[in-house]
PDB file of C-alpha atoms and ligand atoms in Angstrom:
ATOM      1  CA  MET T   1     -31.291 -81.133  76.212  1.00 94.00           C
ATOM      2  CA  LYS T   2     -34.528 -79.858  74.388  1.00 97.00           C
ATOM      3  CA  LYS T   3     -33.706 -77.450  71.007  1.00 98.00           C
ATOM      4  CA  ILE T   4     -37.178 -75.288  70.601  1.00 98.00           C
ATOM      5  CA  VAL T   5     -37.761 -72.983  67.883  1.00 98.00           C
ATOM      6  CA  VAL T   6     -39.795 -70.088  68.513  1.00 98.00           C
ATOM      7  CA  GLY T   7     -42.579 -68.356  66.804  1.00 98.00           C
ATOM      8  CA  GLY T   8     -42.978 -65.001  67.199  1.00 98.00           C
ATOM      9  CA  LEU T   9     -39.696 -64.533  68.719  1.00 97.00           C
ATOM     10  CA  GLU T  10     -39.840 -60.535  68.435  1.00 96.00           C
ATOM     11  CA  GLY T  11     -43.226 -59.982  69.972  1.00 98.00           C
ATOM     12  CA  LYS T  12     -43.781 -59.247  73.620  1.00 98.00           C
ATOM     13  CA  MET T  13     -44.233 -62.896  74.718  1.00 98.00           C
ATOM     14  CA  GLY T  14     -41.946 -64.398  72.269  1.00 98.00           C
ATOM     15  CA  SER T  15     -38.772 -62.004  73.117  1.00 98.00           C
ATOM     16  CA  PHE T  16     -39.202 -62.511  76.753  1.00 98.00           C
ATOM     17  CA  LEU T  17     -39.306 -66.175  76.479  1.00 98.00           C
ATOM     18  CA  VAL T  18     -35.960 -65.933  74.682  1.00 98.00           C
ATOM     19  CA  GLU T  19     -34.640 -64.216  77.360  1.00 97.00           C
ATOM     20  CA  ALA T  20     -36.169 -66.302  79.886  1.00 97.00           C
ATOM     21  CA  ILE T  21     -34.812 -69.268  78.539  1.00 96.00           C
ATOM     22  CA  LYS T  22     -30.997 -68.420  78.827  1.00 95.00           C
ATOM     23  CA  ALA T  23     -31.171 -69.062  82.437  1.00 94.00           C
ATOM     24  CA  GLU T  24     -32.646 -72.985  81.506  1.00 96.00           C
ATOM     25  CA  GLU T  25     -29.583 -75.079  80.948  1.00 96.00           C
ATOM     26  CA  ASP T  26     -31.718 -77.773  79.245  1.00 97.00           C
ATOM     27  CA  ILE T  27     -33.282 -75.700  77.043  1.00 98.00           C
ATOM     28  CA  GLU T  28     -31.742 -74.237  74.185  1.00 98.00           C
ATOM     29  CA  LEU T  29     -33.382 -72.224  71.607  1.00 98.00           C
ATOM     30  CA  VAL T  30     -32.033 -72.973  67.506  1.00 98.00           C
ATOM     31  CA  ALA T  31     -34.331 -71.057  65.459  1.00 98.00           C
ATOM     32  CA  GLY T  32     -37.204 -68.962  65.445  1.00 98.00           C
ATOM     33  CA  VAL T  33     -40.313 -67.736  62.935  1.00 98.00           C
ATOM     34  CA  SER T  34     -41.218 -64.395  62.297  1.00 98.00           C
ATOM     35  CA  GLU T  35     -42.751 -62.157  59.218  1.00 96.00           C
ATOM     36  CA  VAL T  36     -39.203 -61.529  57.786  1.00 96.00           C
ATOM     37  CA  GLU T  37     -36.361 -63.955  57.181  1.00 96.00           C
ATOM     38  CA  GLN T  38     -33.381 -63.270  58.895  1.00 95.00           C
ATOM     39  CA  LEU T  39     -30.794 -66.509  58.048  1.00 94.00           C
ATOM     40  CA  ASP T  40     -27.772 -64.401  58.946  1.00 94.00           C
ATOM     41  CA  GLY T  41     -27.747 -63.712  62.615  1.00 93.00           C
ATOM     42  CA  GLU T  42     -26.888 -66.029  65.764  1.00 94.00           C
ATOM     43  CA  ILE T  43     -29.837 -68.376  64.994  1.00 97.00           C
ATOM     44  CA  PRO T  44     -31.702 -68.580  61.653  1.00 97.00           C
ATOM     45  CA  ILE T  45     -35.388 -66.595  61.866  1.00 98.00           C
ATOM     46  CA  TYR T  46     -37.936 -68.178  59.188  1.00 98.00           C
ATOM     47  CA  ASN T  47     -40.615 -66.942  58.040  1.00 97.00           C
ATOM     48  CA  ASP T  48     -41.934 -70.409  56.005  1.00 96.00           C
ATOM     49  CA  ILE T  49     -43.035 -72.929  58.698  1.00 97.00           C
ATOM     50  CA  GLN T  50     -42.516 -75.659  56.303  1.00 96.00           C
ATOM     51  CA  LYS T  51     -38.962 -74.630  55.493  1.00 96.00           C
ATOM     52  CA  VAL T  52     -38.266 -75.057  59.376  1.00 97.00           C
ATOM     53  CA  LEU T  53     -39.489 -78.606  59.404  1.00 97.00           C
ATOM     54  CA  ASP T  54     -37.267 -79.422  56.194  1.00 96.00           C
ATOM     55  CA  GLU T  55     -33.863 -77.459  57.488  1.00 97.00           C
ATOM     56  CA  VAL T  56     -33.803 -77.514  61.881  1.00 97.00           C
ATOM     57  CA  GLU T  57     -33.839 -80.336  64.174  1.00 98.00           C
ATOM     58  CA  PHE T  58     -35.597 -79.577  67.048  1.00 98.00           C
ATOM     59  CA  ASP T  59     -37.745 -81.234  69.684  1.00 98.00           C
ATOM     60  CA  VAL T  60     -40.345 -78.128  70.479  1.00 98.00           C
ATOM     61  CA  TYR T  61     -42.060 -76.090  68.258  1.00 98.00           C
ATOM     62  CA  VAL T  62     -43.677 -72.808  70.536  1.00 98.00           C
ATOM     63  CA  ASP T  63     -45.715 -70.235  69.636  1.00 98.00           C
ATOM     64  CA  PHE T  64     -46.903 -66.704  70.652  1.00 98.00           C
ATOM     65  CA  THR T  65     -48.278 -65.239  67.374  1.00 98.00           C
ATOM     66  CA  VAL T  66     -51.203 -64.436  65.959  1.00 98.00           C
ATOM     67  CA  TYR T  67     -54.444 -66.867  65.870  1.00 98.00           C
ATOM     68  CA  GLN T  68     -54.566 -67.260  61.936  1.00 98.00           C
ATOM     69  CA  PHE T  69     -50.672 -68.181  61.693  1.00 98.00           C
ATOM     70  CA  ALA T  70     -50.663 -70.453  65.335  1.00 98.00           C
ATOM     71  CA  LYS T  71     -53.548 -72.294  63.581  1.00 98.00           C
ATOM     72  CA  MET T  72     -51.388 -73.264  60.730  1.00 98.00           C
ATOM     73  CA  ALA T  73     -48.430 -74.168  62.226  1.00 98.00           C
ATOM     74  CA  SER T  74     -49.819 -76.026  64.817  1.00 98.00           C
ATOM     75  CA  GLU T  75     -51.375 -78.312  61.722  1.00 98.00           C
ATOM     76  CA  VAL T  76     -48.253 -78.397  60.071  1.00 98.00           C
ATOM     77  CA  MET T  77     -46.171 -79.735  62.997  1.00 98.00           C
ATOM     78  CA  LEU T  78     -48.847 -81.993  64.485  1.00 98.00           C
ATOM     79  CA  LYS T  79     -48.804 -83.024  60.580  1.00 98.00           C
ATOM     80  CA  ALA T  80     -45.540 -83.817  60.752  1.00 98.00           C
ATOM     81  CA  GLY T  81     -45.889 -85.975  64.010  1.00 98.00           C
ATOM     82  CA  LYS T  82     -43.830 -82.670  65.920  1.00 98.00           C
ATOM     83  CA  ALA T  83     -44.398 -81.673  69.738  1.00 98.00           C
ATOM     84  CA  ILE T  84     -46.063 -78.134  70.215  1.00 98.00           C
ATOM     85  CA  VAL T  85     -46.104 -75.801  73.166  1.00 98.00           C
ATOM     86  CA  ILE T  86     -48.933 -72.916  71.689  1.00 98.00           C
ATOM     87  CA  GLY T  87     -49.874 -70.173  74.189  1.00 98.00           C
ATOM     88  CA  THR T  88     -50.996 -67.680  70.905  1.00 98.00           C
ATOM     89  CA  THR T  89     -54.701 -67.450  71.724  1.00 98.00           C
ATOM     90  CA  GLY T  90     -58.340 -67.363  70.043  1.00 97.00           C
ATOM     91  CA  PHE T  91     -58.681 -71.384  69.061  1.00 97.00           C
ATOM     92  CA  ASN T  92     -61.827 -72.190  68.843  1.00 95.00           C
ATOM     93  CA  LYS T  93     -63.803 -75.615  69.642  1.00 94.00           C
ATOM     94  CA  GLU T  94     -63.603 -77.082  65.752  1.00 96.00           C
ATOM     95  CA  ASP T  95     -60.074 -75.920  65.782  1.00 98.00           C
ATOM     96  CA  LEU T  96     -59.103 -78.212  69.015  1.00 98.00           C
ATOM     97  CA  ASP T  97     -61.350 -81.191  67.478  1.00 98.00           C
ATOM     98  CA  TYR T  98     -59.266 -81.022  64.219  1.00 98.00           C
ATOM     99  CA  LEU T  99     -56.095 -80.103  65.625  1.00 98.00           C
ATOM    100  CA  LYS T 100     -56.971 -83.294  68.359  1.00 98.00           C
ATOM    101  CA  THR T 101     -57.483 -85.617  65.382  1.00 98.00           C
ATOM    102  CA  ILE T 102     -54.831 -84.264  63.455  1.00 98.00           C
ATOM    103  CA  ALA T 103     -52.319 -85.366  66.585  1.00 98.00           C
ATOM    104  CA  LYS T 104     -53.716 -88.638  66.707  1.00 98.00           C
ATOM    105  CA  GLU T 105     -53.349 -89.561  63.154  1.00 98.00           C
ATOM    106  CA  ASN T 106     -49.625 -88.351  63.054  1.00 98.00           C
ATOM    107  CA  GLY T 107     -48.336 -89.462  66.402  1.00 97.00           C
ATOM    108  CA  GLY T 108     -48.057 -85.217  67.080  1.00 98.00           C
ATOM    109  CA  LYS T 109     -48.720 -84.247  70.498  1.00 98.00           C
ATOM    110  CA  GLY T 110     -49.004 -80.855  72.463  1.00 98.00           C
ATOM    111  CA  VAL T 111     -50.363 -78.373  74.436  1.00 98.00           C
ATOM    112  CA  ILE T 112     -52.217 -75.339  73.522  1.00 98.00           C
ATOM    113  CA  ALA T 113     -52.759 -73.394  76.628  1.00 98.00           C
ATOM    114  CA  PRO T 114     -54.507 -69.931  76.852  1.00 98.00           C
ATOM    115  CA  ASN T 115     -52.899 -69.121  79.936  1.00 98.00           C
ATOM    116  CA  PHE T 116     -49.610 -70.355  81.914  1.00 98.00           C
ATOM    117  CA  SER T 117     -49.714 -68.910  85.198  1.00 98.00           C
ATOM    118  CA  ILE T 118     -50.672 -70.982  88.146  1.00 97.00           C
ATOM    119  CA  GLY T 119     -53.161 -68.866  89.036  1.00 98.00           C
ATOM    120  CA  ALA T 120     -55.035 -68.469  85.961  1.00 98.00           C
ATOM    121  CA  ILE T 121     -55.467 -72.167  86.000  1.00 97.00           C
ATOM    122  CA  LEU T 122     -56.594 -71.554  89.965  1.00 97.00           C
ATOM    123  CA  ILE T 123     -59.212 -68.878  88.978  1.00 98.00           C
ATOM    124  CA  ASN T 124     -60.732 -71.748  86.536  1.00 98.00           C
ATOM    125  CA  LYS T 125     -60.921 -74.369  88.835  1.00 97.00           C
ATOM    126  CA  PHE T 126     -62.502 -71.959  91.588  1.00 98.00           C
ATOM    127  CA  THR T 127     -65.058 -71.141  89.270  1.00 98.00           C
ATOM    128  CA  GLU T 128     -65.842 -74.529  88.498  1.00 97.00           C
ATOM    129  CA  ILE T 129     -66.501 -74.906  92.400  1.00 98.00           C
ATOM    130  CA  CYS T 130     -68.845 -71.501  92.345  1.00 98.00           C
ATOM    131  CA  SER T 131     -70.840 -73.289  89.490  1.00 97.00           C
ATOM    132  CA  HIS T 132     -71.938 -76.072  92.006  1.00 97.00           C
ATOM    133  CA  TYR T 133     -73.373 -73.231  94.091  1.00 97.00           C
ATOM    134  CA  PHE T 134     -74.318 -70.489  91.734  1.00 97.00           C
ATOM    135  CA  ASP T 135     -76.233 -69.789  88.345  1.00 94.00           C
ATOM    136  CA  ASN T 136     -75.048 -66.126  87.860  1.00 96.00           C
ATOM    137  CA  PHE T 137     -71.472 -65.498  85.894  1.00 98.00           C
ATOM    138  CA  GLU T 138     -70.134 -62.330  84.633  1.00 98.00           C
ATOM    139  CA  ILE T 139     -66.563 -62.599  83.269  1.00 98.00           C
ATOM    140  CA  VAL T 140     -64.570 -59.440  82.817  1.00 98.00           C
ATOM    141  CA  GLU T 141     -60.784 -59.239  81.329  1.00 98.00           C
ATOM    142  CA  TYR T 142     -58.752 -56.450  81.189  1.00 98.00           C
ATOM    143  CA  HIS T 143     -56.029 -56.180  78.882  1.00 98.00           C
ATOM    144  CA  HIS T 144     -53.182 -53.780  77.485  1.00 98.00           C
ATOM    145  CA  VAL T 145     -54.202 -51.636  74.979  1.00 97.00           C
ATOM    146  CA  ASN T 146     -51.589 -53.806  72.460  1.00 96.00           C
ATOM    147  CA  LYS T 147     -53.617 -56.703  73.120  1.00 97.00           C
ATOM    148  CA  LYS T 148     -55.100 -58.251  69.137  1.00 94.00           C
ATOM    149  CA  ASP T 149     -57.579 -60.309  70.414  1.00 95.00           C
ATOM    150  CA  GLN T 150     -60.697 -59.700  72.529  1.00 95.00           C
ATOM    151  CA  PRO T 151     -62.301 -61.504  74.580  1.00 97.00           C
ATOM    152  CA  SER T 152     -58.896 -62.813  76.014  1.00 98.00           C
ATOM    153  CA  GLY T 153     -58.561 -66.798  75.590  1.00 98.00           C
ATOM    154  CA  THR T 154     -58.378 -67.395  79.144  1.00 98.00           C
ATOM    155  CA  ALA T 155     -61.708 -65.588  79.726  1.00 98.00           C
ATOM    156  CA  THR T 156     -62.861 -67.727  76.719  1.00 97.00           C
ATOM    157  CA  TYR T 157     -61.710 -70.848  78.762  1.00 97.00           C
ATOM    158  CA  ILE T 158     -63.084 -69.609  81.918  1.00 98.00           C
ATOM    159  CA  ALA T 159     -66.707 -69.410  80.100  1.00 98.00           C
ATOM    160  CA  ASN T 160     -66.472 -72.476  78.417  1.00 96.00           C
ATOM    161  CA  THR T 161     -65.788 -74.215  82.224  1.00 97.00           C
ATOM    162  CA  LEU T 162     -68.817 -73.090  82.989  1.00 97.00           C
ATOM    163  CA  ASP T 163     -70.971 -73.275  80.364  1.00 97.00           C
ATOM    164  CA  CYS T 164     -69.761 -76.857  80.367  1.00 96.00           C
ATOM    165  CA  ALA T 165     -70.319 -77.552  84.133  1.00 96.00           C
ATOM    166  CA  LEU T 166     -73.668 -75.416  83.901  1.00 96.00           C
ATOM    167  CA  LYS T 167     -74.517 -77.861  81.037  1.00 95.00           C
ATOM    168  CA  ARG T 168     -75.601 -74.979  78.937  1.00 94.00           C
ATOM    169  CA  LYS T 169     -74.502 -74.428  75.126  1.00 92.00           C
ATOM    170  CA  LEU T 170     -71.268 -72.973  74.634  1.00 89.00           C
ATOM    171  CA  THR T 171     -70.526 -68.961  74.698  1.00 89.00           C
ATOM    172  CA  SER T 172     -74.053 -68.718  77.103  1.00 93.00           C
ATOM    173  CA  THR T 173     -71.071 -66.747  79.836  1.00 95.00           C
ATOM    174  CA  HIS T 174     -71.241 -63.234  79.098  1.00 96.00           C
ATOM    175  CA  VAL T 175     -67.378 -62.139  78.385  1.00 98.00           C
ATOM    176  CA  HIS T 176     -66.661 -57.835  78.970  1.00 98.00           C
ATOM    177  CA  SER T 177     -63.489 -56.856  77.668  1.00 98.00           C
ATOM    178  CA  VAL T 178     -61.488 -53.509  78.782  1.00 98.00           C
ATOM    179  CA  ARG T 179     -58.587 -52.427  77.205  1.00 98.00           C
ATOM    180  CA  MET T 180     -56.340 -49.784  79.254  1.00 97.00           C
ATOM    181  CA  PRO T 181     -52.789 -48.629  79.584  1.00 97.00           C
ATOM    182  CA  GLY T 182     -51.263 -49.600  82.991  1.00 96.00           C
ATOM    183  CA  VAL T 183     -53.116 -53.042  82.676  1.00 97.00           C
ATOM    184  CA  LEU T 184     -50.909 -56.039  81.981  1.00 98.00           C
ATOM    185  CA  ALA T 185     -53.916 -59.039  82.010  1.00 98.00           C
ATOM    186  CA  LYS T 186     -56.325 -59.309  84.456  1.00 98.00           C
ATOM    187  CA  HIS T 187     -59.523 -61.628  84.704  1.00 98.00           C
ATOM    188  CA  GLN T 188     -62.329 -61.032  87.188  1.00 98.00           C
ATOM    189  CA  VAL T 189     -65.407 -63.476  87.981  1.00 98.00           C
ATOM    190  CA  LEU T 190     -68.511 -62.026  88.973  1.00 98.00           C
ATOM    191  CA  VAL T 191     -70.697 -64.091  90.504  1.00 98.00           C
ATOM    192  CA  SER T 192     -74.461 -64.123  92.680  1.00 98.00           C
ATOM    193  CA  ASP T 193     -77.690 -65.030  93.571  1.00 97.00           C
ATOM    194  CA  GLU T 194     -80.031 -62.854  94.932  1.00 97.00           C
ATOM    195  CA  TYR T 195     -78.765 -62.097  98.393  1.00 98.00           C
ATOM    196  CA  GLN T 196     -74.912 -62.195  97.774  1.00 98.00           C
ATOM    197  CA  THR T 197     -72.325 -61.423  95.601  1.00 98.00           C
ATOM    198  CA  LEU T 198     -68.817 -62.972  95.167  1.00 98.00           C
ATOM    199  CA  GLU T 199     -65.528 -61.583  93.297  1.00 98.00           C
ATOM    200  CA  LEU T 200     -62.511 -63.788  91.981  1.00 98.00           C
ATOM    201  CA  ILE T 201     -60.032 -61.859  90.536  1.00 98.00           C
ATOM    202  CA  HIS T 202     -56.744 -62.859  89.054  1.00 98.00           C
ATOM    203  CA  GLN T 203     -53.636 -60.112  88.122  1.00 98.00           C
ATOM    204  CA  SER T 204     -50.649 -61.113  85.878  1.00 98.00           C
ATOM    205  CA  ASN T 205     -48.267 -57.784  86.993  1.00 97.00           C
ATOM    206  CA  SER T 206     -45.366 -59.452  84.819  1.00 98.00           C
ATOM    207  CA  ARG T 207     -45.199 -61.667  82.235  1.00 98.00           C
ATOM    208  CA  HIS T 208     -43.060 -63.609  84.886  1.00 98.00           C
ATOM    209  CA  SER T 209     -46.336 -65.106  85.768  1.00 98.00           C
ATOM    210  CA  PHE T 210     -45.927 -66.796  82.517  1.00 98.00           C
ATOM    211  CA  GLU T 211     -42.746 -68.202  82.774  1.00 98.00           C
ATOM    212  CA  LYS T 212     -42.682 -71.441  84.958  1.00 97.00           C
ATOM    213  CA  GLY T 213     -45.552 -72.572  82.852  1.00 98.00           C
ATOM    214  CA  ILE T 214     -44.473 -72.380  79.507  1.00 98.00           C
ATOM    215  CA  ILE T 215     -40.824 -74.123  81.254  1.00 98.00           C
ATOM    216  CA  LEU T 216     -42.767 -76.834  82.383  1.00 98.00           C
ATOM    217  CA  ALA T 217     -44.819 -77.162  79.472  1.00 98.00           C
ATOM    218  CA  ILE T 218     -41.469 -77.553  77.173  1.00 98.00           C
ATOM    219  CA  ARG T 219     -39.876 -79.661  79.587  1.00 98.00           C
ATOM    220  CA  LYS T 220     -43.277 -82.062  79.817  1.00 97.00           C
ATOM    221  CA  VAL T 221     -44.980 -82.449  76.355  1.00 97.00           C
ATOM    222  CA  SER T 222     -42.816 -84.988  75.055  1.00 96.00           C
ATOM    223  CA  GLU T 223     -44.765 -87.259  78.049  1.00 95.00           C
ATOM    224  CA  LEU T 224     -47.522 -86.616  76.201  1.00 97.00           C
ATOM    225  CA  ASP T 225     -49.200 -88.800  73.752  1.00 96.00           C
ATOM    226  CA  GLU T 226     -52.012 -86.603  72.444  1.00 98.00           C
ATOM    227  CA  LEU T 227     -52.789 -82.872  72.352  1.00 98.00           C
ATOM    228  CA  VAL T 228     -54.575 -81.317  74.979  1.00 98.00           C
ATOM    229  CA  TYR T 229     -55.840 -78.058  75.838  1.00 97.00           C
ATOM    230  CA  GLY T 230     -55.258 -76.148  78.961  1.00 97.00           C
ATOM    231  CA  LEU T 231     -51.495 -76.329  81.250  1.00 97.00           C
ATOM    232  CA  GLN T 232     -53.105 -78.315  83.953  1.00 94.00           C
ATOM    233  CA  HIS T 233     -53.270 -81.345  82.030  1.00 95.00           C
ATOM    234  CA  LEU T 234     -49.422 -81.084  82.424  1.00 94.00           C
ATOM    235  CA  LEU T 235     -49.951 -80.365  86.283  1.00 92.00           C
ATOM    236  CA  ASP T 236     -49.715 -83.197  89.042  1.00 72.00           C
TER     237      ASP T 236
HETATM  238  N1  LIG J 301     -50.674 -68.231  77.066  1.00 85.40           N
HETATM  239  C1  LIG J 301     -50.190 -67.166  77.718  1.00 85.40           C
HETATM  240  O1  LIG J 301     -49.883 -67.371  79.044  1.00 85.40           O
HETATM  241  C2  LIG J 301     -50.414 -66.166  76.939  1.00 85.40           C
HETATM  242  C3  LIG J 301     -50.552 -65.959  75.683  1.00 85.40           C
HETATM  243  N2  LIG J 301     -50.634 -64.366  74.823  1.00 85.40           N
HETATM  244  C4  LIG J 301     -50.842 -64.579  73.639  1.00 85.40           C
HETATM  245  O2  LIG J 301     -49.689 -64.951  72.727  1.00 85.40           O
HETATM  246  C5  LIG J 301     -49.746 -64.100  71.831  1.00 85.40           C
HETATM  247  C6  LIG J 301     -48.705 -63.144  71.552  1.00 85.40           C
HETATM  248  O3  LIG J 301     -49.063 -62.042  72.521  1.00 85.40           O
HETATM  249  P1  LIG J 301     -47.891 -60.568  72.511  1.00 85.40           P
HETATM  250  O4  LIG J 301     -46.724 -61.236  72.568  1.00 85.40           O
HETATM  251  O5  LIG J 301     -48.553 -59.815  73.700  1.00 85.40           O
HETATM  252  O6  LIG J 301     -48.416 -60.405  70.955  1.00 85.40           O
HETATM  253  P2  LIG J 301     -46.990 -59.175  70.020  1.00 85.40           P
HETATM  254  O7  LIG J 301     -47.983 -59.064  68.979  1.00 85.40           O
HETATM  255  O8  LIG J 301     -46.228 -58.814  71.038  1.00 85.40           O
HETATM  256  O9  LIG J 301     -46.420 -60.730  69.159  1.00 85.40           O
HETATM  257  C7  LIG J 301     -46.702 -61.197  68.469  1.00 85.40           C
HETATM  258  C8  LIG J 301     -45.692 -61.577  67.306  1.00 85.40           C
HETATM  259  O10 LIG J 301     -46.263 -62.402  66.115  1.00 85.40           O
HETATM  260  C9  LIG J 301     -45.559 -61.940  65.377  1.00 85.40           C
HETATM  261  N3  LIG J 301     -46.271 -62.612  63.876  1.00 85.40           N
HETATM  262  C10 LIG J 301     -47.545 -62.173  63.825  1.00 85.40           C
HETATM  263  N4  LIG J 301     -48.023 -62.338  62.364  1.00 85.40           N
HETATM  264  C11 LIG J 301     -47.403 -63.265  62.093  1.00 85.40           C
HETATM  265  C12 LIG J 301     -46.715 -64.183  60.721  1.00 85.40           C
HETATM  266  N5  LIG J 301     -47.630 -64.309  60.196  1.00 85.40           N
HETATM  267  N6  LIG J 301     -45.342 -65.071  61.201  1.00 85.40           N
HETATM  268  C13 LIG J 301     -44.855 -65.051  61.924  1.00 85.40           C
HETATM  269  N7  LIG J 301     -44.870 -63.956  63.049  1.00 85.40           N
HETATM  270  C14 LIG J 301     -45.755 -63.529  62.939  1.00 85.40           C
HETATM  271  C15 LIG J 301     -45.788 -60.387  65.058  1.00 85.40           C
HETATM  272  O11 LIG J 301     -44.827 -60.278  64.244  1.00 85.40           O
HETATM  273  P3  LIG J 301     -44.873 -58.467  63.811  1.00 85.40           P
HETATM  274  O12 LIG J 301     -44.446 -57.992  65.099  1.00 85.40           O
HETATM  275  O13 LIG J 301     -43.751 -58.246  62.846  1.00 85.40           O
HETATM  276  O14 LIG J 301     -46.398 -58.687  63.147  1.00 85.40           O
HETATM  277  C16 LIG J 301     -45.059 -60.769  66.734  1.00 85.40           C
HETATM  278  O15 LIG J 301     -43.594 -60.105  66.992  1.00 85.40           O
HETATM  279  C17 LIG J 301     -51.681 -63.575  71.923  1.00 85.40           C
HETATM  280  O16 LIG J 301     -52.305 -64.789  71.153  1.00 85.40           O
HETATM  281  C18 LIG J 301     -51.695 -63.529  73.591  1.00 85.40           C
HETATM  282  O17 LIG J 301     -53.428 -63.759  73.807  1.00 85.40           O
HETATM  283  C19 LIG J 301     -50.024 -63.887  75.564  1.00 85.40           C
HETATM  284  C20 LIG J 301     -49.354 -64.224  77.242  1.00 85.40           C
HETATM  285  C21 LIG J 301     -49.350 -64.785  77.834  1.00 85.40           C
HETATM  286  O1  LIG J 302     -52.739 -60.781  75.204  1.00 85.40           O
HETATM  287  C1  LIG J 302     -52.184 -61.110  76.477  1.00 85.40           C
HETATM  288  O2  LIG J 302     -50.941 -60.241  76.932  1.00 85.40           O
HETATM  289  C2  LIG J 302     -52.303 -62.455  77.392  1.00 85.40           C
HETATM  290  N1  LIG J 302     -53.185 -63.028  76.613  1.00 85.40           N
HETATM  291  C3  LIG J 302     -53.565 -63.989  77.215  1.00 85.40           C
HETATM  292  C4  LIG J 302     -55.221 -64.385  77.198  1.00 85.40           C
HETATM  293  O3  LIG J 302     -55.626 -64.207  75.812  1.00 85.40           O
HETATM  294  O4  LIG J 302     -55.863 -64.789  77.992  1.00 85.40           O
HETATM  295  C5  LIG J 302     -53.463 -64.424  78.495  1.00 85.40           C
HETATM  296  C6  LIG J 302     -52.895 -63.380  79.661  1.00 85.40           C
HETATM  297  O5  LIG J 302     -54.272 -62.690  79.618  1.00 85.40           O
HETATM  298  C7  LIG J 302     -52.001 -62.386  78.861  1.00 85.40           C
END
């Protein structure tokens, strides 16, 4: 049985995950983290991450909150040698390098993944293949109007893949952000040379698109011996 703590369990992704894991016999939610402490419910909900470490027995900390909080929670958990699964977006290269070092020094492990859907992993892979043949790329990300960060973590991830593949400075690839009602999450990569254009599109029509990836990460994270960036590190 994997005992998990979910940070942001009252948010859109957190509450979706809490429902989704009810169907999983080997995963149990033992506590939550929110902005307001509530210790008298079915499970304790803390607003202090250190208190979670002191008072709860758990295997994996899962986070769908906001960048600043997720960064702090990841640091605290990794310093304590815990396993983390972080879906919150906004982590930059310096954050990741720092957290990887902390994980190594303290026996912490985990995955920080800006997108848990298999389609998003594939669009990143196909974009990398395109970089063998093309030089011109634009990325457009479309999301719901309540999304707090911009550009999306997935768009930044694909842009970084391209910048590395094309041996350019990070942030060279243009990312355009659109926020519209009726959209959940869509990523479009536009590719061209003088004579042709190619478009890659991935769209999440439901939060169920992230479900399998998150469950897989919770199950497999303990097998890691480091902190990795991207769900593909856990796929065969
Ligand atoms: N990796 C992936 O596959 C996916 C990643 N995401 C990412 O997940 C994150 C959350 O998205 P979403 O669920 O839509 O956002 P929401 O705004 O719906 O949820 C965020 C939650 O975090 C809580 N929160 C904010 N600050 C704190 C804090 N200081 N302490 C504790 N809890 C806090 C919020 O509480 P309150 O409302 O009270 O402020 C809210 O419940 C985003 O970064 C998003 O990009 C989203 C979908 C898929
Ligand atoms: O906020 C969201 O909704 C999503 N956030 C992630 C991102 O920033 O890439 C993943 C997905 O696009 C949904």
